[in-house]
Amino acid sequence: MMVVDQSRDDASAASSKPPLDLYGLVEQLYPLNRSLTGDGVRQTLAIVARHLDLQIREVETGTAVLDWHVPKEWNIRGAHIATMDGRRLVDFADSNLHVMGYSKPVRGVFTRAELATHVHTLPDQPDLIPYRTGYYADDWGFCIPHHLWQSMTDETYRVEIDSDISPGSLTYGEFYLPGETTDEVLFSCHICHPSLANDNLSGIAVMTALALRQQARRRQLSYRFLFLPATIGAITWLARNERDLDRIKHGLVLTCVGDPGPFHYKQSRSGASIDRAAAHVLRHSGHRFEVLPFNPYGYDERQFCSPGFDLPVGCLMRGLHGTFPEYHTSADNLDFVRPEALEHSYAVVSAICSVLDGDRLYRRVDGRGEPQLGRRGLYRMIAGQREAGGATQMDLLWFLNLADGRHSLLDMADRANIPFSRIEAAARLALDASLVEDVT
Amino acid sequence: MMVVDQSRDDASAASSKPPLDLYGLVEQLYPLNRSLTGDGVRQTLAIVARHLDLQIREVETGTAVLDWHVPKEWNIRGAHIATMDGRRLVDFADSNLHVMGYSKPVRGVFTRAELATHVHTLPDQPDLIPYRTGYYADDWGFCIPHHLWQSMTDETYRVEIDSDISPGSLTYGEFYLPGETTDEVLFSCHICHPSLANDNLSGIAVMTALALRQQARRRQLSYRFLFLPATIGAITWLARNERDLDRIKHGLVLTCVGDPGPFHYKQSRSGASIDRAAAHVLRHSGHRFEVLPFNPYGYDERQFCSPGFDLPVGCLMRGLHGTFPEYHTSADNLDFVRPEALEHSYAVVSAICSVLDGDRLYRRVDGRGEPQLGRRGLYRMIAGQREAGGATQMDLLWFLNLADGRHSLLDMADRANIPFSRIEAAARLALDASLVEDVT
Amino acid sequence: MMVVDQSRDDASAASSKPPLDLYGLVEQLYPLNRSLTGDGVRQTLAIVARHLDLQIREVETGTAVLDWHVPKEWNIRGAHIATMDGRRLVDFADSNLHVMGYSKPVRGVFTRAELATHVHTLPDQPDLIPYRTGYYADDWGFCIPHHLWQSMTDETYRVEIDSDISPGSLTYGEFYLPGETTDEVLFSCHICHPSLANDNLSGIAVMTALALRQQARRRQLSYRFLFLPATIGAITWLARNERDLDRIKHGLVLTCVGDPGPFHYKQSRSGASIDRAAAHVLRHSGHRFEVLPFNPYGYDERQFCSPGFDLPVGCLMRGLHGTFPEYHTSADNLDFVRPEALEHSYAVVSAICSVLDGDRLYRRVDGRGEPQLGRRGLYRMIAGQREAGGATQMDLLWFLNLADGRHSLLDMADRANIPFSRIEAAARLALDASLVEDVT
């Protein structure tokens, strides 16, 4: 069953259709080499900027950000391991996973034993290339299939990594959509992984589409979308925006949302209302899902939910980091991510936005007894469950009973155990009949 | 297992025996034609008034009551469908369910096709007469078995409904029993259904017996018993008694309490203490039961629990409206209601009254350590569970431990997981021994 | 799995080794005849006092204590039932269970029928001697195997009980260990049972060892250990220490902790924090256990948790009084109690002490974002779960995330679902790195 988005402005099911080709964007971004910093990040953001009026921020190497400093910038032009007679066995041009992130430049001849200390393989998944980084390690490394490494039995190899780690800047993207209030919903995804499709081109694609959707709608709340290198990017953004963090009323980190597995929603540290909204949407989505309590390991919710900030930020995932076999390997590729999975993820986050943006407080103008629905044309057979603007008669009774200025629409939907869109439809009927007033 | 009523004044099991013949009263009321208004309602209340000093209220047609107006009065003298040669196929005299409630007068010859738009049947229960009303429909209708309708193949029929819908009044009954305080328990049942035995002659009979029981007892609380036409009756009563509603501390709607199915208690909107009392009694009743959360569909708890009043009113049922096959059909008859089911229902509501009326706060005169029970003749073998005035030694220990002025008797009974009557018996022992004082 | 004690001062697993021979102490105490009062109690306390600087208190017969009075002292030198020709069939010298506690002196010839009213047997356990007392009964009695009684078919027997019940005193022992604060943990065990090993020489032995352990450690809290005759002993102590009871922040009654069955922790009346500490330790102990809600029957928690005191006192048991077949019979002997069971019980109560004493509040010096662990040497592979001072990297992340001055260490351990000792180790790492400050 599809999640049907029935929020205020655009109640048709078609509204859950993404405003861009999600899988196409993943395909387009896939070949680029990304890391914490560097030109691959800039190219990635430039592609996103074709869809959104993205602000690209550059923060100079060495800038103090909270307990950290912005690192040097890493760029790489090529790398290979070749036989002594020049046959390239491993080539960065074939897969950017082949080189450990932030590898320092190296050129020379190494014995197999020397090389072994710089080679990473996955003995349990011998055909796959692992993904490894060494951000602050002052080291270099190659990541290759275990089978290949076992077949490399020469005494010496020619090795080259043509990279540099130099002062430069950290790059991130930010897109802000003002709403009727400055109360803000924060979305964030990490952009620092090279050719890994689910982790996290899926998040980039879904977030880009979501930003376009929200841009096209009337917005009660404001929305901010952050495209950040993990950890240091979030820390940098937090350091630069400390004064305005109290505007953030809800937040969601999007990651690994392209595989066809069940949804996982990880709750915020503080038990914020995003937790209820996400659980509500997932419960009515027709998809398999699990709600996980907060824990301090994961993605950038770690930074947003650190004790000094404690922002109301959860994390939406499908595959759970570290638990699916494709995680951090070359198998997290364009086959692992599915177009329909991306679309379902988009529909879910869209519905979450509709809940957050549409949640309001109503109060019956005269709450004494039930109003006479018949003379207002609002009375229908309840048993028949005939619909009136998407709401059943029972939905309307729930709304009219709970419209006391204390139950929000989400409170009502949860108490009635119906999708938010239906209680919202009931609210519209009652508002049109002047039975309630908005007391948000 | 019978619910054994062991409340203050009358601790014998015999006290749960109803003070009138419940089934006999149902039988007596069954033939009358009832609706929102009219002489059948008056006759019904007159029969109840043979048992109770019932106040009969008449409220004039057109009176504004909250969002509604008191409707015109409907009375009917007869109705039939006959063949052209005068053979009566359907006759109101056989069953008052045959005519849709509030049918306007009609007399004439109708083709079968014309008649079809006024005929209601139950194709899935072809031998039963459905129960239908059209209170504000300006229409007329007949309700007949589907088999009969299928056998009616003439081209034309003679039809007559000898009714009138005219200015008059709405009639309801009210019985009030003052107690030691003006804090009040409200009971309510609907009286607007014609020959339907469970829905709700059962409620009328049990409530009449309950009123007699409470009349015969010392009462801490005051009690009010309302015999109302559904919805408009409750709205009318609420409109006329708005100033005194804050006296209502507990309330219960009684309906469909004559069938032998499990009990269903529907909680109040506000989670009031009646919910705990009802659940406690049912848990210790030995009967199967289910506690249901509040919802805004059902009986007059809808009005009492509307947001502008939000009274502490639950609803006790056995068969759940709309879910048993006899519901709103001619099968809800004198066979469907059972004498012993009525008696069990009476025992349950009696026990609920005993809990509400008997719940008190006690405090140990000296709460330091356990009192020496031996020298007060209160020490018995606990393992042997020998009884002392209905309480075991363990009950007494529970009472003495929790008598701190903060735990009510119901709190204690629930924490000890014993029937209220046993903690009440323990309280009497301790009170007689001057170990506690009443600090209610 | 053993409970591994990793608290501040002594983090090695060896610390859970008891500082005395628990089973040896039980063996040593087993032969003594104990009751509410008398020389057997004094001898018992004298043996405990070889290990601890125990304060022995004597409270005169007749002293008013709360609702009670200190009883006369009971001493017994010998007792027997003999045939008319002098053959002793039952002799107190064989088992002190043979004589009902507080039997008054008797000497004479009794018919079997007369004797029968003074003989207690267990027909369902015909080989066992029951344990019976008649503290305030002004009676005498013998407790013998049912088989023996059935074989006694003579018409008359010679009976003697050489006892006296005279003014004297009630004796109890008290051991106090001051800590850095006067906030106090109260431990209590009953010492009034004769040759019953589990009930409660086990409690005496474990509590003695626990007192030695706490004496040898740095203590945040103060500790008080009470060796009391049941009920009247607790009441006497409470009466004499009423003014200082508010110092008691946690308390635990120890009883029946020597059998190899699962642990039972009975919660305090008030739901105090001892309940969380005990449940936490048991959950991570590797032993089977059950947490039971408070009830007013049991051991001296009945007095400590009476409503006028309502102290934060729970009760730790293995076998549950009244439910194991050896309970209050001669089968509760030195075979029923096992050395390793005593040691596991000691480890559990030690770990509870470590939680109570070590629980503190920390706050991150700068809680904004995660600190950079790498440059502090605190960054390790999380997947590999490498240990750092007993804490994993994940433990450290939990600690750093929850160190907000509001989550205690126990809150953190429960939220992370890890043993207290690991979150404590993480706290030490963070404290050493100046990442947090103690704000307890």
mmCIF file of N, CA, C and O in Angstrom, chain C residues 344-398:
data_model
loop_
_atom_site.group_PDB
_atom_site.id
_atom_site.type_symbol
_atom_site.label_atom_id
_atom_site.label_comp_id
_atom_site.label_asym_id
_atom_site.label_seq_id
_atom_site.Cartn_x
_atom_site.Cartn_y
_atom_site.Cartn_z
ATOM 1 N N HIS C 344 27.503 -16.191 45.407
ATOM 2 C CA HIS C 344 26.778 -15.423 44.375
ATOM 3 C C HIS C 344 25.919 -14.341 45.025
ATOM 4 O O HIS C 344 25.821 -13.218 44.519
ATOM 5 N N SER C 345 25.302 -14.693 46.144
ATOM 6 C CA SER C 345 24.477 -13.687 46.833
ATOM 7 C C SER C 345 25.349 -12.527 47.317
ATOM 8 O O SER C 345 24.966 -11.351 47.193
ATOM 9 N N TYR C 346 26.518 -12.877 47.851
ATOM 10 C CA TYR C 346 27.446 -11.836 48.272
ATOM 11 C C TYR C 346 27.838 -10.952 47.090
ATOM 12 O O TYR C 346 27.898 -9.717 47.208
ATOM 13 N N ALA C 347 28.109 -11.572 45.948
ATOM 14 C CA ALA C 347 28.503 -10.788 44.769
ATOM 15 C C ALA C 347 27.378 -9.843 44.351
ATOM 16 O O ALA C 347 27.621 -8.691 43.977
ATOM 17 N N VAL C 348 26.155 -10.321 44.423
ATOM 18 C CA VAL C 348 25.027 -9.472 44.027
ATOM 19 C C VAL C 348 24.871 -8.288 44.976
ATOM 20 O O VAL C 348 24.743 -7.140 44.534
ATOM 21 N N VAL C 349 24.891 -8.546 46.285
ATOM 22 C CA VAL C 349 24.718 -7.404 47.205
ATOM 23 C C VAL C 349 25.920 -6.476 47.134
ATOM 24 O O VAL C 349 25.782 -5.257 47.297
ATOM 25 N N SER C 350 27.096 -7.028 46.877
ATOM 26 C CA SER C 350 28.270 -6.159 46.698
ATOM 27 C C SER C 350 28.077 -5.245 45.499
ATOM 28 O O SER C 350 28.365 -4.040 45.559
ATOM 29 N N ALA C 351 27.599 -5.820 44.417
ATOM 30 C CA ALA C 351 27.391 -5.011 43.212
ATOM 31 C C ALA C 351 26.313 -3.965 43.452
ATOM 32 O O ALA C 351 26.404 -2.834 42.956
ATOM 33 N N ILE C 352 25.285 -4.299 44.221
ATOM 34 C CA ILE C 352 24.252 -3.297 44.552
ATOM 35 C C ILE C 352 24.886 -2.146 45.333
ATOM 36 O O ILE C 352 24.641 -0.971 45.051
ATOM 37 N N CYS C 353 25.751 -2.481 46.307
ATOM 38 C CA CYS C 353 26.464 -1.433 47.043
ATOM 39 C C CYS C 353 27.302 -0.579 46.103
ATOM 40 O O CYS C 353 27.362 0.651 46.260
ATOM 41 N N SER C 354 27.945 -1.227 45.146
ATOM 42 C CA SER C 354 28.794 -0.458 44.225
ATOM 43 C C SER C 354 27.955 0.513 43.403
ATOM 44 O O SER C 354 28.382 1.633 43.122
ATOM 45 N N VAL C 355 26.765 0.095 43.020
ATOM 46 C CA VAL C 355 25.892 0.991 42.269
ATOM 47 C C VAL C 355 25.438 2.146 43.153
ATOM 48 O O VAL C 355 25.527 3.316 42.781
ATOM 49 N N LEU C 356 24.959 1.816 44.346
ATOM 50 C CA LEU C 356 24.450 2.866 45.232
ATOM 51 C C LEU C 356 25.542 3.870 45.574
ATOM 52 O O LEU C 356 25.324 5.085 45.581
ATOM 53 N N ASP C 357 26.725 3.357 45.846
ATOM 54 C CA ASP C 357 27.806 4.228 46.298
ATOM 55 C C ASP C 357 28.451 4.986 45.155
ATOM 56 O O ASP C 357 28.941 6.102 45.338
ATOM 57 N N GLY C 358 28.420 4.381 43.972
ATOM 58 C CA GLY C 358 29.138 4.976 42.841
ATOM 59 C C GLY C 358 28.270 5.853 41.964
ATOM 60 O O GLY C 358 28.784 6.498 41.050
ATOM 61 N N ASP C 359 26.973 5.881 42.218
ATOM 62 C CA ASP C 359 26.092 6.632 41.324
ATOM 63 C C ASP C 359 26.338 8.136 41.479
ATOM 64 O O ASP C 359 26.292 8.671 42.573
ATOM 65 N N ARG C 360 26.620 8.787 40.361
ATOM 66 C CA ARG C 360 26.940 10.208 40.411
ATOM 67 C C ARG C 360 26.388 10.914 39.180
ATOM 68 O O ARG C 360 25.949 10.279 38.225
ATOM 69 N N LEU C 361 26.420 12.223 39.224
ATOM 70 C CA LEU C 361 25.970 13.063 38.105
ATOM 71 C C LEU C 361 27.177 13.759 37.488
ATOM 72 O O LEU C 361 27.965 14.384 38.209
ATOM 73 N N TYR C 362 27.292 13.656 36.177
ATOM 74 C CA TYR C 362 28.376 14.350 35.482
ATOM 75 C C TYR C 362 27.794 15.264 34.401
ATOM 76 O O TYR C 362 26.700 15.020 33.889
ATOM 77 N N ARG C 363 28.568 16.290 34.078
ATOM 78 C CA ARG C 363 28.153 17.176 32.997
ATOM 79 C C ARG C 363 29.355 17.445 32.096
ATOM 80 O O ARG C 363 30.469 17.691 32.579
ATOM 81 N N ARG C 364 29.119 17.397 30.814
ATOM 82 C CA ARG C 364 30.182 17.719 29.868
ATOM 83 C C ARG C 364 30.625 19.156 30.079
ATOM 84 O O ARG C 364 29.797 20.062 30.222
ATOM 85 N N VAL C 365 31.934 19.368 30.088
ATOM 86 C CA VAL C 365 32.464 20.715 30.225
ATOM 87 C C VAL C 365 31.980 21.567 29.056
ATOM 88 O O VAL C 365 31.560 22.708 29.223
ATOM 89 N N ASP C 366 32.032 20.990 27.867
ATOM 90 C CA ASP C 366 31.451 21.649 26.692
ATOM 91 C C ASP C 366 30.633 20.585 25.965
ATOM 92 O O ASP C 366 31.202 19.710 25.317
ATOM 93 N N GLY C 367 29.343 20.670 26.086
ATOM 94 C CA GLY C 367 28.489 19.605 25.571
ATOM 95 C C GLY C 367 28.080 19.779 24.127
ATOM 96 O O GLY C 367 27.240 19.027 23.628
ATOM 97 N N ARG C 368 28.676 20.724 23.437
ATOM 98 C CA ARG C 368 28.246 21.000 22.058
ATOM 99 C C ARG C 368 28.957 20.069 21.085
ATOM 100 O O ARG C 368 30.166 20.180 20.882
ATOM 101 N N GLY C 369 28.214 19.162 20.465
ATOM 102 C CA GLY C 369 28.808 18.201 19.539
ATOM 103 C C GLY C 369 29.605 17.152 20.285
ATOM 104 O O GLY C 369 29.753 17.201 21.515
ATOM 105 N N GLU C 370 30.120 16.169 19.532
ATOM 106 C CA GLU C 370 31.001 15.188 20.152
ATOM 107 C C GLU C 370 32.391 15.781 20.281
ATOM 108 O O GLU C 370 32.843 16.497 19.397
ATOM 109 N N PRO C 371 33.088 15.476 21.383
ATOM 110 C CA PRO C 371 34.487 15.913 21.443
ATOM 111 C C PRO C 371 35.325 15.093 20.453
ATOM 112 O O PRO C 371 34.953 13.984 20.088
ATOM 113 N N GLN C 372 36.432 15.667 20.026
ATOM 114 C CA GLN C 372 37.307 14.921 19.118
ATOM 115 C C GLN C 372 38.109 13.930 19.951
ATOM 116 O O GLN C 372 39.069 14.297 20.631
ATOM 117 N N LEU C 373 37.697 12.679 19.908
ATOM 118 C CA LEU C 373 38.320 11.660 20.755
ATOM 119 C C LEU C 373 39.711 11.299 20.275
ATOM 120 O O LEU C 373 40.583 10.957 21.070
ATOM 121 N N GLY C 374 39.911 11.379 18.952
ATOM 122 C CA GLY C 374 41.184 10.942 18.380
ATOM 123 C C GLY C 374 42.380 11.641 19.007
ATOM 124 O O GLY C 374 43.319 10.992 19.470
ATOM 125 N N ARG C 375 42.318 12.970 19.079
ATOM 126 C CA ARG C 375 43.498 13.675 19.591
ATOM 127 C C ARG C 375 43.680 13.494 21.097
ATOM 128 O O ARG C 375 44.692 13.871 21.650
ATOM 129 N N ARG C 376 42.697 12.883 21.751
ATOM 130 C CA ARG C 376 42.819 12.577 23.186
ATOM 131 C C ARG C 376 43.158 11.111 23.415
ATOM 132 O O ARG C 376 43.148 10.630 24.551
ATOM 133 N N GLY C 377 43.401 10.386 22.341
ATOM 134 C CA GLY C 377 43.744 8.967 22.482
ATOM 135 C C GLY C 377 42.574 8.107 22.908
ATOM 136 O O GLY C 377 42.751 7.008 23.425
ATOM 137 N N LEU C 378 41.358 8.600 22.691
ATOM 138 C CA LEU C 378 40.179 7.855 23.138
ATOM 139 C C LEU C 378 39.400 7.229 21.991
ATOM 140 O O LEU C 378 38.327 6.696 22.186
ATOM 141 N N TYR C 379 39.961 7.330 20.777
ATOM 142 C CA TYR C 379 39.228 6.821 19.631
ATOM 143 C C TYR C 379 39.704 5.426 19.252
ATOM 144 O O TYR C 379 40.865 5.190 19.026
ATOM 145 N N ARG C 380 38.784 4.506 19.260
ATOM 146 C CA ARG C 380 39.105 3.141 18.839
ATOM 147 C C ARG C 380 38.011 2.645 17.921
ATOM 148 O O ARG C 380 36.938 3.219 17.849
ATOM 149 N N MET C 381 38.306 1.570 17.266
ATOM 150 C CA MET C 381 37.303 0.957 16.395
ATOM 151 C C MET C 381 36.102 0.555 17.242
ATOM 152 O O MET C 381 36.219 -0.232 18.168
ATOM 153 N N ILE C 382 34.949 1.027 16.873
ATOM 154 C CA ILE C 382 33.771 0.655 17.643
ATOM 155 C C ILE C 382 33.339 -0.763 17.313
ATOM 156 O O ILE C 382 32.997 -1.549 18.194
ATOM 157 N N ALA C 383 33.392 -1.092 16.024
ATOM 158 C CA ALA C 383 32.958 -2.431 15.629
ATOM 159 C C ALA C 383 33.720 -3.491 16.408
ATOM 160 O O ALA C 383 33.174 -4.511 16.801
ATOM 161 N N GLY C 384 35.015 -3.209 16.628
ATOM 162 C CA GLY C 384 35.853 -4.212 17.291
ATOM 163 C C GLY C 384 35.624 -4.293 18.788
ATOM 164 O O GLY C 384 36.083 -5.218 19.440
ATOM 165 N N GLN C 385 34.907 -3.302 19.371
ATOM 166 C CA GLN C 385 34.597 -3.330 20.808
ATOM 167 C C GLN C 385 35.853 -3.499 21.650
ATOM 168 O O GLN C 385 35.851 -4.219 22.633
ATOM 169 N N ARG C 386 36.925 -2.832 21.235
ATOM 170 C CA ARG C 386 38.121 -2.933 22.059
ATOM 171 C C ARG C 386 37.912 -2.197 23.361
ATOM 172 O O ARG C 386 37.305 -1.141 23.401
ATOM 173 N N GLU C 387 38.448 -2.733 24.414
ATOM 174 C CA GLU C 387 38.175 -2.155 25.718
ATOM 175 C C GLU C 387 39.200 -1.097 26.087
ATOM 176 O O GLU C 387 40.344 -1.147 25.705
ATOM 177 N N ALA C 388 38.731 -0.126 26.836
ATOM 178 C CA ALA C 388 39.609 0.916 27.366
ATOM 179 C C ALA C 388 39.211 1.089 28.813
ATOM 180 O O ALA C 388 38.198 1.702 29.103
ATOM 181 N N GLY C 389 39.973 0.516 29.717
ATOM 182 C CA GLY C 389 39.653 0.610 31.133
ATOM 183 C C GLY C 389 38.331 -0.034 31.477
ATOM 184 O O GLY C 389 37.634 0.395 32.378
ATOM 185 N N GLY C 390 37.920 -1.052 30.706
ATOM 186 C CA GLY C 390 36.669 -1.739 30.976
ATOM 187 C C GLY C 390 35.511 -1.223 30.156
ATOM 188 O O GLY C 390 34.489 -1.885 30.055
ATOM 189 N N ALA C 391 35.637 -0.038 29.579
ATOM 190 C CA ALA C 391 34.547 0.526 28.793
ATOM 191 C C ALA C 391 34.820 0.322 27.315
ATOM 192 O O ALA C 391 35.961 0.429 26.863
ATOM 193 N N THR C 392 33.801 0.050 26.544
ATOM 194 C CA THR C 392 33.960 0.029 25.098
ATOM 195 C C THR C 392 33.803 1.454 24.588
ATOM 196 O O THR C 392 33.358 2.357 25.296
ATOM 197 N N GLN C 393 34.169 1.611 23.320
ATOM 198 C CA GLN C 393 33.988 2.909 22.685
ATOM 199 C C GLN C 393 32.519 3.324 22.732
ATOM 200 O O GLN C 393 32.194 4.487 22.955
ATOM 201 N N MET C 394 31.637 2.347 22.537
ATOM 202 C CA MET C 394 30.203 2.649 22.563
ATOM 203 C C MET C 394 29.778 3.125 23.955
ATOM 204 O O MET C 394 28.971 4.053 24.075
ATOM 205 N N ASP C 395 30.326 2.487 24.991
ATOM 206 C CA ASP C 395 30.021 2.942 26.351
ATOM 207 C C ASP C 395 30.425 4.404 26.528
ATOM 208 O O ASP C 395 29.705 5.209 27.129
ATOM 209 N N LEU C 396 31.597 4.742 25.993
ATOM 210 C CA LEU C 396 32.086 6.115 26.118
ATOM 211 C C LEU C 396 31.163 7.082 25.377
ATOM 212 O O LEU C 396 30.852 8.173 25.880
ATOM 213 N N LEU C 397 30.702 6.679 24.202
ATOM 214 C CA LEU C 397 29.777 7.547 23.469
ATOM 215 C C LEU C 397 28.470 7.742 24.246
ATOM 216 O O LEU C 397 27.925 8.836 24.303
ATOM 217 N N TRP C 398 27.978 6.668 24.847
ATOM 218 C CA TRP C 398 26.764 6.795 25.683
ATOM 219 C C TRP C 398 27.021 7.789 26.820
ATOM 220 O O TRP C 398 26.220 8.681 27.074
#
